[in-house]
Amino acid sequence: MSSTLAERAQQVLRANDRGGYTIPTAGLYPFQWNWDASVCALGWMTFDEPRAWREIETLFSGQWTAADYGGGSAGLLAHITFHQNADSYFPGPDEWGTQALAVRTSSISQPPLHATMVRWMLESAKDQASAQAAARRLLPQLLAHHRWWYRTRDPEGSGLVRVLHPWETGMDNSPAWDHPLAQVPATTRAYQRRDLDHVDASMRPPKAFYDRVVYLMDANRQAGFDPVLMARNGRFQVNDIGVICILQRASRDLAALALQLGDAAGAAEMQAQVQRTHQAVGALWSARWQQPVSRCLLSGQLLDEPTSAGLLAAYAGFAVDISTAVQDSLAQTRHGVASTRPASAAFDAPRYWRGPVWQHINLLVARGLQEQGHSELAERIRADSLALFENAGFHEYFHPNTGAGLGGKDFSWTAATYLHWMTAPAP
Ligand code: GLC
């Protein structure tokens, strides 16, 4: 452990602190992002426990309630919460049509890491009394969020939730979305991208992608945010293996938390969902890549791409062995875990979610491997991640061959992952 690197990581979080929430990085991402917030809280936990709990509480202050837009989306935790205005990002608060909310947000969600992170925070807390109190306050909101996923995103009870927008996956530009996005109409309205003001175009998605994500954003507003209409008419409907794995793990952790905090009924409800998903996930196995992959619900087609999303299967607790796939991935690049393996024709080393390494994904993949008994592989990923931090610092993501830092600089979840993984004892 390098203390100067830890100090620098703490400085990144402090510099990105906007009072109760942490922006991912100045300029490019000036609001509170959903799964980023959970990772940030883990980082804050290593040096300021009250601030860590506040991160999650501030995020949940934007959760939709029964009073919002007819109540059908109660429990939604949006992918962006706009606590204040900023014009360096598109699409900002005025674009989503959610002006009636008390705290303005987007109309889509993101991978639900929260219950897992809350459990890890509780386990590592020095101030157990405050941590227990915070977890108790958060429990009903966490349950409401998980219920939102199962109720609105798997209305048939198939065991496999769907996403309705590529941004809900957190892996926005994954090649797995090329097929379903090709079926989405391009918007015909004018809009102004802001990402290219901050990052080189070679690392960002093309215009055709933006034309479609804007179309999908506008469709939610036109549906009045009615989840029944959205699920019926959505032009992008995908069983994303990343969200499925993260929700599965989080529901297992939420069941454990609920039991610990005295809510046996909530625990049993989550366990039943976990069981259902456990039985259904086999349909997503890719024999070609030896890992589960995503599926397009509209065409029924498996989205057979070797992305890091499916490597979260061990972390999810699914009874599958992904060690061959991880070994194959690590053998193909100098630095792992590549977001897309080079064996895919879509591999593009510096382009966002088509090649680069994200450190929080490495943490989750390694944690799952460790739990499945693949300790050597887990340790290899940890050592490799440490080398990336030491050589390139806290960029948004890293080049899988050169190890260069890419995307936004002084990035919160990268710094937070360092603090949690490299400086604190594992919970
Ligand atoms: C990008 C990433 C997304 C992340 C956001 C903020 O949009 O694809 O996963 O949440 O940046 O860091």
CSV table of C-alpha atoms in Angstrom, one decimal, residues 11-228:
chain,number,residue,atom,x,y,z
A,11,GLN,CA,-8.2,14.1,-2.4
A,12,VAL,CA,-10.1,13.0,-5.5
A,13,LEU,CA,-13.2,12.2,-3.5
A,14,ARG,CA,-13.0,15.5,-1.5
A,15,ALA,CA,-12.5,17.5,-4.7
A,16,ASN,CA,-15.5,15.9,-6.3
A,17,ASP,CA,-17.7,16.3,-3.2
A,18,ARG,CA,-20.6,18.7,-3.8
A,19,GLY,CA,-22.0,18.5,-0.3
A,20,GLY,CA,-23.6,15.1,0.4
A,21,TYR,CA,-22.9,13.6,-3.0
A,22,THR,CA,-19.8,13.0,-5.1
A,23,ILE,CA,-19.8,13.8,-8.8
A,24,PRO,CA,-17.9,11.2,-10.9
A,25,THR,CA,-15.6,13.8,-12.4
A,26,ALA,CA,-15.8,17.6,-12.9
A,27,GLY,CA,-17.1,18.7,-16.3
A,28,LEU,CA,-17.9,15.4,-18.0
A,29,TYR,CA,-20.2,14.1,-15.3
A,30,PRO,CA,-21.4,17.0,-13.0
A,31,PHE,CA,-24.3,15.3,-11.2
A,32,GLN,CA,-24.8,12.3,-8.9
A,33,TRP,CA,-24.8,8.9,-10.7
A,34,ASN,CA,-26.5,5.9,-9.3
A,35,TRP,CA,-24.0,3.0,-9.3
A,36,ASP,CA,-21.1,5.4,-9.0
A,37,ALA,CA,-22.6,6.7,-5.7
A,38,SER,CA,-22.5,3.2,-4.2
A,39,VAL,CA,-18.8,2.7,-5.1
A,40,CYS,CA,-18.0,6.2,-3.8
A,41,ALA,CA,-19.6,5.3,-0.5
A,42,LEU,CA,-17.2,2.3,-0.1
A,43,GLY,CA,-14.3,4.7,-0.6
A,44,TRP,CA,-15.6,7.3,1.8
A,45,MET,CA,-16.1,4.5,4.3
A,46,THR,CA,-12.3,4.0,4.7
A,47,PHE,CA,-11.8,7.5,6.1
A,48,ASP,CA,-15.1,9.3,6.8
A,49,GLU,CA,-18.0,7.0,7.8
A,50,PRO,CA,-20.7,9.6,8.3
A,51,ARG,CA,-19.9,11.0,4.9
A,52,ALA,CA,-20.1,7.5,3.4
A,53,TRP,CA,-23.6,6.9,4.7
A,54,ARG,CA,-24.7,10.4,3.5
A,55,GLU,CA,-23.7,9.5,0.0
A,56,ILE,CA,-26.3,6.7,-0.1
A,57,GLU,CA,-28.9,8.7,1.7
A,58,THR,CA,-28.5,11.6,-0.7
A,59,LEU,CA,-28.9,9.3,-3.6
A,60,PHE,CA,-32.1,7.8,-2.2
A,61,SER,CA,-33.5,11.3,-1.6
A,62,GLY,CA,-34.3,11.2,-5.4
A,63,GLN,CA,-36.1,7.9,-5.3
A,64,TRP,CA,-39.5,8.0,-6.9
A,65,THR,CA,-42.5,7.5,-4.6
A,66,ALA,CA,-46.2,6.6,-5.0
A,67,ALA,CA,-46.9,10.3,-5.4
A,68,ASP,CA,-44.8,10.6,-8.6
A,69,TYR,CA,-46.4,10.2,-12.0
A,70,GLY,CA,-49.3,8.0,-11.0
A,71,GLY,CA,-47.2,5.8,-8.7
A,72,GLY,CA,-46.4,3.0,-11.2
A,73,SER,CA,-42.7,3.7,-11.0
A,74,ALA,CA,-42.6,4.0,-7.2
A,75,GLY,CA,-39.2,2.7,-6.0
A,76,LEU,CA,-37.3,3.8,-9.2
A,77,LEU,CA,-33.8,5.0,-8.3
A,78,ALA,CA,-32.7,7.0,-11.3
A,79,HIS,CA,-29.4,6.7,-13.1
A,80,ILE,CA,-28.8,10.4,-12.6
A,81,THR,CA,-30.0,12.6,-9.8
A,82,PHE,CA,-29.8,16.4,-10.5
A,83,HIS,CA,-29.3,18.0,-7.1
A,84,GLN,CA,-28.3,21.2,-8.9
A,85,ASN,CA,-28.1,22.5,-12.4
A,86,ALA,CA,-25.0,22.3,-14.7
A,87,ASP,CA,-24.7,22.8,-18.4
A,88,SER,CA,-21.6,20.8,-19.1
A,89,TYR,CA,-23.6,17.5,-19.6
A,90,PHE,CA,-26.2,16.4,-22.1
A,91,PRO,CA,-28.9,15.3,-21.4
A,92,GLY,CA,-29.2,17.5,-18.3
A,93,PRO,CA,-32.2,18.0,-16.0
A,94,ASP,CA,-34.5,19.8,-18.6
A,95,GLU,CA,-34.2,17.0,-21.1
A,96,TRP,CA,-36.0,14.2,-19.3
A,97,GLY,CA,-39.4,15.8,-18.7
A,98,THR,CA,-39.3,15.1,-15.0
A,99,GLN,CA,-39.9,18.7,-13.9
A,100,ALA,CA,-42.7,17.7,-11.5
A,101,LEU,CA,-40.4,15.7,-9.2
A,102,ALA,CA,-39.3,17.3,-5.9
A,103,VAL,CA,-35.7,16.2,-6.7
A,104,ARG,CA,-35.2,16.1,-10.4
A,105,THR,CA,-33.8,12.9,-12.0
A,106,SER,CA,-33.6,11.0,-15.2
A,107,SER,CA,-36.3,8.4,-16.0
A,108,ILE,CA,-34.1,5.3,-16.2
A,109,SER,CA,-32.1,3.3,-13.6
A,110,GLN,CA,-28.6,1.8,-13.3
A,111,PRO,CA,-27.1,-1.4,-11.9
A,112,PRO,CA,-28.4,-1.8,-8.3
A,113,LEU,CA,-25.2,-2.2,-6.3
A,114,HIS,CA,-26.5,-0.5,-3.2
A,115,ALA,CA,-27.7,-3.3,-1.0
A,116,THR,CA,-24.4,-5.1,-1.5
A,117,MET,CA,-22.4,-1.9,-0.7
A,118,VAL,CA,-24.5,-1.2,2.3
A,119,ARG,CA,-23.9,-4.7,3.6
A,120,TRP,CA,-20.1,-4.3,3.1
A,121,MET,CA,-20.2,-0.9,4.7
A,122,LEU,CA,-22.1,-2.3,7.7
A,123,GLU,CA,-19.6,-5.1,8.1
A,124,SER,CA,-16.6,-2.8,8.0
A,125,ALA,CA,-18.0,0.1,10.1
A,126,LYS,CA,-16.0,1.1,13.2
A,127,ASP,CA,-19.0,3.0,14.4
A,128,GLN,CA,-21.4,0.0,14.5
A,129,ALA,CA,-24.3,1.9,16.2
A,130,SER,CA,-24.4,4.6,13.6
A,131,ALA,CA,-24.0,2.1,10.8
A,132,GLN,CA,-26.9,-0.1,12.1
A,133,ALA,CA,-29.1,3.0,12.4
A,134,ALA,CA,-28.2,4.1,8.8
A,135,ALA,CA,-28.9,0.6,7.4
A,136,ARG,CA,-32.2,0.4,9.3
A,137,ARG,CA,-33.3,3.8,7.7
A,138,LEU,CA,-32.2,2.6,4.3
A,139,LEU,CA,-33.8,-0.8,4.4
A,140,PRO,CA,-37.3,0.2,3.3
A,141,GLN,CA,-35.9,2.2,0.4
A,142,LEU,CA,-33.6,-0.6,-0.7
A,143,LEU,CA,-36.6,-3.0,-0.6
A,144,ALA,CA,-38.8,-0.6,-2.6
A,145,HIS,CA,-36.0,-0.3,-5.2
A,146,HIS,CA,-35.7,-4.1,-5.6
A,147,ARG,CA,-39.4,-4.4,-5.8
A,148,TRP,CA,-39.4,-1.8,-8.6
A,149,TRP,CA,-37.0,-3.9,-10.6
A,150,TYR,CA,-39.0,-7.1,-10.2
A,151,ARG,CA,-42.4,-5.5,-10.6
A,152,THR,CA,-41.8,-3.2,-13.6
A,153,ARG,CA,-38.9,-4.9,-15.3
A,154,ASP,CA,-40.1,-8.5,-15.1
A,155,PRO,CA,-43.9,-8.3,-15.0
A,156,GLU,CA,-44.2,-11.9,-16.2
A,157,GLY,CA,-42.1,-13.2,-13.3
A,158,SER,CA,-39.6,-14.9,-15.6
A,159,GLY,CA,-36.8,-14.4,-13.2
A,160,LEU,CA,-34.8,-12.3,-15.6
A,161,VAL,CA,-35.3,-8.5,-15.4
A,162,ARG,CA,-34.9,-6.3,-18.5
A,163,VAL,CA,-33.4,-2.9,-19.2
A,164,LEU,CA,-35.2,-0.4,-21.5
A,165,HIS,CA,-32.2,1.8,-22.3
A,166,PRO,CA,-28.5,1.0,-22.8
A,167,TRP,CA,-27.6,3.6,-20.1
A,168,GLU,CA,-29.4,1.4,-17.6
A,169,THR,CA,-26.7,-1.2,-18.0
A,170,GLY,CA,-23.9,1.2,-16.9
A,171,MET,CA,-21.9,-0.3,-19.8
A,172,ASP,CA,-23.4,2.2,-22.2
A,173,ASN,CA,-21.5,1.5,-25.3
A,174,SER,CA,-21.1,-2.3,-25.0
A,175,PRO,CA,-21.0,-4.1,-28.4
A,176,ALA,CA,-23.8,-6.4,-27.0
A,177,TRP,CA,-26.2,-3.4,-27.6
A,178,ASP,CA,-25.4,-3.0,-31.3
A,179,HIS,CA,-28.0,-5.5,-32.4
A,180,PRO,CA,-30.9,-4.2,-30.2
A,181,LEU,CA,-30.0,-0.6,-30.9
A,182,ALA,CA,-30.1,-1.2,-34.6
A,183,GLN,CA,-33.9,-1.7,-34.2
A,184,VAL,CA,-34.4,1.6,-32.4
A,185,PRO,CA,-35.4,4.6,-34.5
A,186,ALA,CA,-33.0,7.5,-34.7
A,187,THR,CA,-34.4,10.7,-33.3
A,188,THR,CA,-35.1,13.4,-35.8
A,189,ARG,CA,-35.0,16.3,-33.2
A,190,ALA,CA,-32.0,18.6,-32.7
A,191,TYR,CA,-29.8,18.2,-29.7
A,192,GLN,CA,-26.3,19.2,-28.6
A,193,ARG,CA,-23.8,16.6,-27.3
A,194,ARG,CA,-21.5,17.9,-24.6
A,195,ASP,CA,-19.2,14.9,-24.0
A,196,LEU,CA,-16.9,15.8,-26.9
A,197,ASP,CA,-16.1,19.0,-25.2
A,198,HIS,CA,-14.3,17.0,-22.5
A,199,VAL,CA,-13.0,13.7,-24.1
A,200,ASP,CA,-11.6,12.8,-27.5
A,201,ALA,CA,-14.1,11.3,-30.0
A,202,SER,CA,-12.0,8.1,-30.4
A,203,MET,CA,-13.0,7.2,-26.8
A,204,ARG,CA,-16.7,8.1,-27.1
A,205,PRO,CA,-19.8,6.6,-28.9
A,206,PRO,CA,-20.7,7.7,-32.4
A,207,LYS,CA,-23.6,10.0,-33.4
A,208,ALA,CA,-25.8,7.0,-34.5
A,209,PHE,CA,-25.7,5.9,-30.8
A,210,TYR,CA,-26.7,9.2,-29.5
A,211,ASP,CA,-29.6,9.5,-32.0
A,212,ARG,CA,-31.0,6.3,-30.5
A,213,VAL,CA,-30.5,7.0,-26.8
A,214,VAL,CA,-32.2,10.4,-27.3
A,215,TYR,CA,-35.1,8.6,-29.0
A,216,LEU,CA,-35.4,6.2,-26.0
A,217,MET,CA,-35.2,9.0,-23.5
A,218,ASP,CA,-38.0,10.9,-25.2
A,219,ALA,CA,-40.2,7.8,-25.5
A,220,ASN,CA,-40.3,7.4,-21.7
A,221,ARG,CA,-41.6,11.0,-21.4
A,222,GLN,CA,-44.2,10.3,-24.1
A,223,ALA,CA,-45.4,7.2,-22.2
A,224,GLY,CA,-45.9,9.5,-19.1
A,225,PHE,CA,-43.4,7.3,-17.3
A,226,ASP,CA,-46.0,4.5,-17.1
A,227,PRO,CA,-44.0,1.3,-16.6
A,228,VAL,CA,-46.7,-0.9,-18.2
